[in-house]
CSV table of N, CA and C in Angstrom, one decimal:
chain,number,residue,atom,x,y,z
A,1,MET,N,65.9,78.5,116.9
A,1,MET,CA,67.0,79.4,116.5
A,1,MET,C,66.5,80.8,116.8
A,2,ASP,N,67.4,81.6,117.4
A,2,ASP,CA,67.0,83.0,117.8
A,2,ASP,C,67.1,83.9,116.5
A,3,THR,N,66.0,84.6,116.2
A,3,THR,CA,66.0,85.4,115.0
A,3,THR,C,66.7,86.7,115.2
A,4,ASN,N,66.9,87.1,116.5
A,4,ASN,CA,67.6,88.3,116.8
A,4,ASN,C,69.1,88.2,116.7
A,5,ALA,N,69.7,87.0,116.6
A,5,ALA,CA,71.1,86.8,116.5
A,5,ALA,C,71.6,87.3,115.2
A,6,PRO,N,72.8,88.0,115.2
A,6,PRO,CA,73.3,88.5,113.9
A,6,PRO,C,73.7,87.3,113.0
A,7,GLN,N,73.5,87.5,111.8
A,7,GLN,CA,73.8,86.5,110.8
A,7,GLN,C,75.3,86.7,110.5
A,8,VAL,N,76.0,85.6,110.5
A,8,VAL,CA,77.4,85.6,110.1
A,8,VAL,C,77.5,85.3,108.6
A,9,ARG,N,78.2,86.3,108.0
A,9,ARG,CA,78.4,86.2,106.5
A,9,ARG,C,79.7,85.6,106.2
A,10,ASN,N,79.8,84.3,105.8
A,10,ASN,CA,81.0,83.7,105.5
A,10,ASN,C,81.0,83.3,104.0
A,11,VAL,N,81.2,84.3,103.2
A,11,VAL,CA,81.2,84.1,101.8
A,11,VAL,C,82.6,83.6,101.4
A,12,SER,N,82.6,82.5,100.7
A,12,SER,CA,83.9,82.0,100.3
A,12,SER,C,84.5,82.9,99.1
A,13,ARG,N,85.8,82.8,99.0
A,13,ARG,CA,86.4,83.6,97.9
A,13,ARG,C,86.1,82.9,96.6
A,14,PRO,N,85.8,83.7,95.6
A,14,PRO,CA,85.6,83.1,94.2
A,14,PRO,C,87.0,82.7,93.7
A,15,ALA,N,86.9,81.8,92.8
A,15,ALA,CA,88.2,81.3,92.2
A,15,ALA,C,88.9,82.4,91.4
A,16,LEU,N,88.2,83.3,90.8
A,16,LEU,CA,88.8,84.4,90.1
A,16,LEU,C,89.7,85.3,91.0
A,17,VAL,N,89.2,85.4,92.3
A,17,VAL,CA,90.0,86.2,93.2
A,17,VAL,C,91.3,85.5,93.5
A,18,THR,N,91.3,84.2,93.7
A,18,THR,CA,92.5,83.5,93.9
A,18,THR,C,93.4,83.5,92.7
A,19,PHE,N,92.9,83.4,91.5
A,19,PHE,CA,93.7,83.5,90.3
A,19,PHE,C,94.3,84.9,90.1
A,20,ALA,N,93.5,85.9,90.4
A,20,ALA,CA,94.0,87.3,90.3
A,20,ALA,C,95.1,87.5,91.3
A,21,VAL,N,95.0,87.0,92.5
A,21,VAL,CA,96.1,87.2,93.5
A,21,VAL,C,97.3,86.4,93.1
A,22,ILE,N,97.2,85.2,92.6
A,22,ILE,CA,98.3,84.4,92.1
A,22,ILE,C,99.0,85.1,90.9
A,23,TYR,N,98.2,85.7,90.0
A,23,TYR,CA,98.7,86.4,88.9
A,23,TYR,C,99.5,87.6,89.3
A,24,CYS,N,99.0,88.4,90.2
A,24,CYS,CA,99.7,89.6,90.7
A,24,CYS,C,101.0,89.2,91.3
A,25,LEU,N,101.0,88.1,92.1
A,25,LEU,CA,102.3,87.7,92.7
A,25,LEU,C,103.2,87.1,91.6
A,26,PHE,N,102.7,86.5,90.6
A,26,PHE,CA,103.6,86.0,89.5
A,26,PHE,C,104.2,87.2,88.8
A,27,LEU,N,103.5,88.2,88.5
A,27,LEU,CA,104.1,89.4,87.9
A,27,LEU,C,105.1,90.1,88.8
A,28,THR,N,104.8,90.1,90.1
A,28,THR,CA,105.8,90.6,91.0
A,28,THR,C,107.1,89.9,90.9
A,29,LEU,N,107.0,88.5,90.9
A,29,LEU,CA,108.3,87.7,90.8
A,29,LEU,C,109.0,88.0,89.5
A,30,LYS,N,108.2,88.1,88.4
A,30,LYS,CA,108.9,88.4,87.1
A,30,LYS,C,109.6,89.7,87.1
A,31,ILE,N,109.0,90.8,87.6
A,31,ILE,CA,109.6,92.1,87.7
A,31,ILE,C,110.8,92.1,88.6
A,32,ALA,N,110.7,91.4,89.8
A,32,ALA,CA,111.8,91.3,90.7
A,32,ALA,C,112.9,90.5,90.1
A,33,TYR,N,112.6,89.5,89.3
A,33,TYR,CA,113.7,88.7,88.7
A,33,TYR,C,114.5,89.6,87.7
A,34,TRP,N,113.7,90.5,87.0
A,34,TRP,CA,114.4,91.4,86.0
A,34,TRP,C,115.3,92.4,86.8
A,35,LEU,N,114.7,92.9,87.9
A,35,LEU,CA,115.5,93.8,88.8
A,35,LEU,C,116.8,93.2,89.2
A,36,VAL,N,116.8,91.9,89.7
A,36,VAL,CA,118.0,91.3,90.2
A,36,VAL,C,118.9,90.9,89.1
A,37,SER,N,118.3,90.3,88.0
A,37,SER,CA,119.2,89.7,87.0
A,37,SER,C,119.8,90.7,86.0
A,38,GLU,N,119.0,91.7,85.6
A,38,GLU,CA,119.4,92.6,84.6
A,38,GLU,C,119.5,94.1,85.1
A,39,GLY,N,118.4,94.5,85.7
A,39,GLY,CA,118.3,95.9,86.1
A,39,GLY,C,119.4,96.4,87.0
A,40,TRP,N,119.8,95.6,88.0
A,40,TRP,CA,120.9,96.0,88.9
A,40,TRP,C,122.2,96.1,88.1
A,41,GLY,N,122.4,95.1,87.3
A,41,GLY,CA,123.7,95.1,86.5
A,41,GLY,C,123.7,96.3,85.5
A,42,LEU,N,122.6,96.7,84.9
A,42,LEU,CA,122.5,97.8,84.0
A,42,LEU,C,122.8,99.1,84.8
A,43,ALA,N,122.2,99.2,86.0
A,43,ALA,CA,122.4,100.4,86.8
A,43,ALA,C,123.9,100.5,87.3
A,44,ARG,N,124.4,99.3,87.7
A,44,ARG,CA,125.8,99.3,88.2
A,44,ARG,C,126.8,99.7,87.2
A,45,THR,N,126.6,99.3,85.9
A,45,THR,CA,127.6,99.6,84.9
A,45,THR,C,127.3,101.0,84.3
A,46,GLY,N,126.2,101.6,84.6
A,46,GLY,CA,125.9,103.0,84.1
A,46,GLY,C,125.1,103.0,82.9
A,47,ASP,N,124.6,101.9,82.4
A,47,ASP,CA,123.8,101.9,81.2
A,47,ASP,C,122.4,102.6,81.4
A,48,ILE,N,121.9,102.5,82.6
A,48,ILE,CA,120.7,103.2,83.0
A,48,ILE,C,121.0,103.9,84.4
A,49,ALA,N,120.2,104.9,84.6
A,49,ALA,CA,120.4,105.6,85.9
A,49,ALA,C,119.8,104.8,87.0
A,50,LEU,N,120.4,104.9,88.2
A,50,LEU,CA,119.9,104.1,89.3
A,50,LEU,C,118.4,104.5,89.7
A,51,ILE,N,118.1,105.7,89.4
A,51,ILE,CA,116.7,106.2,89.7
A,51,ILE,C,115.7,105.5,88.8
A,52,MET,N,116.1,105.0,87.7
A,52,MET,CA,115.2,104.3,86.8
A,52,MET,C,114.8,102.9,87.3
A,53,LEU,N,115.4,102.5,88.4
A,53,LEU,CA,115.0,101.2,89.1
A,53,LEU,C,113.9,101.5,90.1
A,54,LEU,N,113.6,102.7,90.4
A,54,LEU,CA,112.6,103.0,91.3
A,54,LEU,C,111.2,102.6,90.9
A,55,PRO,N,110.8,102.9,89.6
A,55,PRO,CA,109.5,102.5,89.2
A,55,PRO,C,109.3,100.9,89.3
A,56,PRO,N,110.2,100.1,88.8
A,56,PRO,CA,110.0,98.7,89.0
A,56,PRO,C,109.9,98.2,90.4
A,57,VAL,N,110.7,98.9,91.3
A,57,VAL,CA,110.6,98.5,92.7
A,57,VAL,C,109.2,98.9,93.3
A,58,LEU,N,108.8,100.1,93.0
A,58,LEU,CA,107.5,100.5,93.5
A,58,LEU,C,106.3,99.7,92.8
A,59,THR,N,106.5,99.3,91.6
A,59,THR,CA,105.5,98.4,90.9
A,59,THR,C,105.4,97.1,91.7
A,60,CYS,N,106.6,96.5,92.0
A,60,CYS,CA,106.6,95.3,92.8
A,60,CYS,C,105.9,95.4,94.1
A,61,ILE,N,106.2,96.5,94.8
A,61,ILE,CA,105.6,96.8,96.1
A,61,ILE,C,104.0,96.9,96.0
A,62,LEU,N,103.6,97.7,95.0
A,62,LEU,CA,102.2,97.9,94.8
A,62,LEU,C,101.5,96.7,94.4
A,63,LEU,N,102.1,95.9,93.6
A,63,LEU,CA,101.5,94.6,93.2
A,63,LEU,C,101.3,93.7,94.3
A,64,VAL,N,102.3,93.6,95.2
A,64,VAL,CA,102.1,92.7,96.4
A,64,VAL,C,101.0,93.3,97.3
A,65,MET,N,101.1,94.6,97.5
A,65,MET,CA,100.0,95.2,98.4
A,65,MET,C,98.6,95.0,97.8
A,66,GLY,N,98.5,95.2,96.5
A,66,GLY,CA,97.2,95.0,95.8
A,66,GLY,C,96.7,93.6,95.9
A,67,ALA,N,97.6,92.6,95.7
A,67,ALA,CA,97.3,91.2,95.8
A,67,ALA,C,96.8,90.9,97.2
A,68,LEU,N,97.6,91.3,98.2
A,68,LEU,CA,97.2,91.0,99.6
A,68,LEU,C,95.9,91.7,100.0
A,69,LEU,N,95.7,92.9,99.6
A,69,LEU,CA,94.5,93.6,99.9
A,69,LEU,C,93.3,93.0,99.2
A,70,LEU,N,93.5,92.5,98.0
A,70,LEU,CA,92.4,91.8,97.3
A,70,LEU,C,92.1,90.5,98.0
A,71,TRP,N,93.1,89.8,98.5
A,71,TRP,CA,92.9,88.6,99.2
A,71,TRP,C,92.2,88.9,100.5
A,72,GLY,N,92.5,90.0,101.1
A,72,GLY,CA,91.9,90.4,102.4
A,72,GLY,C,90.6,91.1,102.2
A,73,ARG,N,90.1,91.2,101.0
A,73,ARG,CA,88.8,91.8,100.7
A,73,ARG,C,88.7,93.3,101.1
A,74,SER,N,89.8,94.0,100.8
A,74,SER,CA,89.9,95.4,101.1
A,74,SER,C,89.6,96.2,99.8
A,75,ALA,N,88.8,97.2,99.9
A,75,ALA,CA,88.5,98.0,98.7
A,75,ALA,C,89.7,98.9,98.3
A,76,LYS,N,90.7,99.0,99.1
A,76,LYS,CA,91.9,99.7,98.7
A,76,LYS,C,92.8,99.0,97.7
A,77,SER,N,92.4,97.7,97.4
A,77,SER,CA,93.2,96.9,96.5
A,77,SER,C,93.1,97.5,95.1
A,78,SER,N,91.9,98.1,94.7
A,78,SER,CA,91.8,98.6,93.4
A,78,SER,C,92.7,99.9,93.2
A,79,TRP,N,92.9,100.6,94.3
A,79,TRP,CA,93.8,101.8,94.2
A,79,TRP,C,95.3,101.3,94.0
A,80,CYS,N,95.6,100.3,94.7
A,80,CYS,CA,97.0,99.8,94.6
A,80,CYS,C,97.2,99.2,93.1
A,81,LEU,N,96.2,98.5,92.6
A,81,LEU,CA,96.3,98.0,91.3
A,81,LEU,C,96.4,99.1,90.2
A,82,LEU,N,95.6,100.2,90.5
A,82,LEU,CA,95.7,101.4,89.6
A,82,LEU,C,97.0,102.0,89.6
A,83,GLY,N,97.6,102.1,90.8
A,83,GLY,CA,99.0,102.7,90.9
A,83,GLY,C,100.0,101.8,90.2
A,84,THR,N,99.8,100.5,90.3
A,84,THR,CA,100.7,99.6,89.6
A,84,THR,C,100.6,99.8,88.1
A,85,LEU,N,99.4,100.0,87.6
A,85,LEU,CA,99.2,100.3,86.1
A,85,LEU,C,99.9,101.6,85.7
A,86,LEU,N,99.7,102.6,86.6
A,86,LEU,CA,100.3,103.9,86.2
A,86,LEU,C,101.8,103.9,86.3
A,87,LEU,N,102.4,103.2,87.3
A,87,LEU,CA,103.8,103.0,87.4
A,87,LEU,C,104.4,102.1,86.3
A,88,GLY,N,103.5,101.1,85.9
A,88,GLY,CA,103.9,100.2,84.8
A,88,GLY,C,104.2,100.9,83.5
A,89,VAL,N,103.6,102.1,83.3
A,89,VAL,CA,103.8,102.8,82.1
A,89,VAL,C,105.3,103.3,82.1
A,90,THR,N,105.9,103.6,83.2
A,90,THR,CA,107.2,104.0,83.3
A,90,THR,C,108.2,102.9,83.0
A,91,LEU,N,107.8,101.6,82.9
A,91,LEU,CA,108.6,100.5,82.6
A,91,LEU,C,108.9,100.5,81.1
A,92,ILE,N,108.0,101.1,80.3
A,92,ILE,CA,108.2,101.1,78.8
A,92,ILE,C,109.5,101.6,78.4
A,93,PRO,N,110.0,102.8,78.9
A,93,PRO,CA,111.3,103.3,78.4
A,93,PRO,C,112.4,102.3,78.7
A,94,LEU,N,112.3,101.4,79.7
A,94,LEU,CA,113.3,100.5,80.0
A,94,LEU,C,113.4,99.4,78.9
A,95,MET,N,112.2,99.1,78.4
A,95,MET,CA,112.1,98.0,77.4
A,95,MET,C,112.2,98.5,76.0
A,96,LEU,N,111.8,99.8,75.7
A,96,LEU,CA,111.7,100.3,74.4
A,96,LEU,C,113.0,100.3,73.6
A,97,PRO,N,114.2,100.7,74.2
A,97,PRO,CA,115.4,100.7,73.4
A,97,PRO,C,115.7,99.3,72.9
A,98,GLU,N,115.4,98.2,73.6
A,98,GLU,CA,115.7,96.9,73.1
A,98,GLU,C,114.8,96.6,71.9
A,99,VAL,N,113.5,97.0,71.9
A,99,VAL,CA,112.6,96.8,70.8
A,99,VAL,C,113.0,97.6,69.6
A,100,LEU,N,113.3,98.9,69.8
A,100,LEU,CA,113.5,99.8,68.7
A,100,LEU,C,114.9,99.7,68.1
A,101,GLY,N,115.8,99.0,68.8
A,101,GLY,CA,117.2,98.9,68.4
A,101,GLY,C,117.4,97.8,67.4
A,102,VAL,N,116.3,97.1,66.9
A,102,VAL,CA,116.5,96.0,66.0
A,102,VAL,C,116.3,96.6,64.6
A,103,PRO,N,117.0,95.9,63.6
A,103,PRO,CA,116.8,96.4,62.2
A,103,PRO,C,115.4,96.1,61.7
A,104,ALA,N,115.0,96.8,60.6
A,104,ALA,CA,113.7,96.7,60.1
A,104,ALA,C,113.3,95.3,59.7
A,105,SER,N,114.2,94.5,59.3
A,105,SER,CA,113.9,93.1,58.9
A,105,SER,C,113.5,92.3,60.1
A,106,MET,N,113.7,92.7,61.3
A,106,MET,CA,113.4,91.9,62.5
A,106,MET,C,112.2,92.5,63.3
A,107,TYR,N,111.4,93.4,62.6
A,107,TYR,CA,110.3,94.0,63.4
A,107,TYR,C,109.2,93.0,63.8
A,108,ALA,N,109.0,91.9,63.0
A,108,ALA,CA,108.1,90.9,63.4
A,108,ALA,C,108.6,90.2,64.6
A,109,GLN,N,109.9,89.9,64.7
A,109,GLN,CA,110.4,89.3,65.9
A,109,GLN,C,110.4,90.2,67.1
A,110,ALA,N,110.5,91.5,66.9
A,110,ALA,CA,110.4,92.5,68.0
A,110,ALA,C,109.0,92.6,68.5
A,111,ALA,N,108.0,92.5,67.6
A,111,ALA,CA,106.6,92.5,68.0
A,111,ALA,C,106.4,91.2,68.8
A,112,TRP,N,106.9,90.1,68.4
A,112,TRP,CA,106.8,88.8,69.1
A,112,TRP,C,107.4,88.9,70.5
A,113,TYR,N,108.5,89.7,70.6
A,113,TYR,CA,109.2,89.9,71.9
A,113,TYR,C,108.4,90.8,72.8
A,114,ALA,N,107.7,91.8,72.3
A,114,ALA,CA,106.9,92.7,73.1
A,114,ALA,C,105.5,92.1,73.4
A,115,LEU,N,105.0,91.1,72.7
A,115,LEU,CA,103.7,90.6,72.9
A,115,LEU,C,103.4,90.1,74.3
A,116,PRO,N,104.3,89.3,74.9
A,116,PRO,CA,104.0,88.9,76.3
A,116,PRO,C,103.8,90.0,77.3
A,117,ALA,N,104.6,91.1,77.1
A,117,ALA,CA,104.4,92.2,78.0
A,117,ALA,C,103.1,92.9,77.8
A,118,ILE,N,102.6,93.0,76.5
A,118,ILE,CA,101.3,93.6,76.2
A,118,ILE,C,100.2,92.7,76.8
A,119,LEU,N,100.3,91.4,76.7
A,119,LEU,CA,99.3,90.5,77.2
A,119,LEU,C,99.3,90.6,78.7
A,120,GLN,N,100.4,90.7,79.4
A,120,GLN,CA,100.5,90.8,80.8
A,120,GLN,C,99.8,92.1,81.3
A,121,VAL,N,100.0,93.2,80.5
A,121,VAL,CA,99.4,94.5,80.9
A,121,VAL,C,97.8,94.4,80.7
A,122,ALA,N,97.4,93.7,79.6
A,122,ALA,CA,96.0,93.5,79.4
A,122,ALA,C,95.4,92.7,80.5
A,123,LEU,N,96.1,91.6,81.0
A,123,LEU,CA,95.5,90.8,82.1
A,123,LEU,C,95.5,91.6,83.4
A,124,LEU,N,96.5,92.5,83.6
A,124,LEU,CA,96.5,93.3,84.8
A,124,LEU,C,95.4,94.3,84.8
A,125,ILE,N,95.1,94.8,83.6
A,125,ILE,CA,93.9,95.7,83.5
A,125,ILE,C,92.7,95.0,83.8
A,126,ALA,N,92.6,93.7,83.3
A,126,ALA,CA,91.4,92.9,83.6
A,126,ALA,C,91.3,92.6,85.1
A,127,VAL,N,92.4,92.4,85.8
A,127,VAL,CA,92.3,92.2,87.2
A,127,VAL,C,91.8,93.5,87.9
A,128,TRP,N,92.3,94.6,87.5
A,128,TRP,CA,91.9,95.9,88.1
A,128,TRP,C,90.4,96.1,87.9
A,129,VAL,N,89.9,95.9,86.6
A,129,VAL,CA,88.5,96.0,86.4
A,129,VAL,C,87.7,95.0,87.2
A,130,TYR,N,88.2,93.8,87.4
A,130,TYR,CA,87.5,92.8,88.2
A,130,TYR,C,87.4,93.3,89.7
A,131,SER,N,88.5,93.9,90.1
A,131,SER,CA,88.5,94.4,91.5
A,131,SER,C,87.5,95.6,91.7
A,132,LEU,N,87.3,96.4,90.6
A,132,LEU,CA,86.3,97.4,90.6
A,132,LEU,C,84.9,96.8,90.7
A,133,TRP,N,84.7,95.7,89.9
A,133,TRP,CA,83.4,95.1,89.9
A,133,TRP,C,83.1,94.4,91.3
A,134,LEU,N,84.2,93.8,91.9
A,134,LEU,CA,84.0,93.3,93.2
A,134,LEU,C,83.6,94.4,94.2
A,135,ARG,N,84.2,95.5,94.0
A,135,ARG,CA,84.0,96.7,94.9
A,135,ARG,C,82.5,97.1,94.8
A,136,ARG,N,82.0,97.1,93.6
A,136,ARG,CA,80.6,97.6,93.3
A,136,ARG,C,79.6,96.6,93.8
A,137,THR,N,79.9,95.3,93.8
A,137,THR,CA,79.0,94.3,94.2
A,137,THR,C,79.0,94.1,95.7
A,138,GLY,N,79.9,94.8,96.4
A,138,GLY,CA,79.9,94.7,97.9
A,138,GLY,C,80.7,93.5,98.4
A,139,TYR,N,81.5,92.8,97.6
A,139,TYR,CA,82.3,91.7,98.1
A,139,TYR,C,83.5,92.3,98.9
A,140,LEU,N,84.0,93.4,98.5
A,140,LEU,CA,85.1,94.0,99.2
A,140,LEU,C,84.6,94.8,100.4
A,141,LYS,N,85.3,94.9,101.4
A,141,LYS,CA,84.9,95.7,102.6
A,141,LYS,C,85.0,97.1,102.4
């Protein structure tokens, strides 16, 4: 074997990368479902301004880009995921009136209603931190 030949590095993708990409795509589908099922109807009837649908749309786009860039081993994926987290903060006003509009006797149920969204944000932060760790280890290009 020739020792001067360049070594081909064919590192397989870790399972966590695959799960992170699938999770990002799952969140994209969930936000897109809300946009189609409720968001567009709320904007059409005038309950929310049409401009308020821009952050969820941009969040979906950045999530898909972040997932595809992470799958493609690009270091830009962490920037897309960070943008998703920052735009995700703007989704809180869309959900907050529903949570705060309940009577005091139903606060426990409102917390139960908000818990999945909080867990999803925590998992997305974990995916972002994982992408930063992959970037530091040299896995991403």
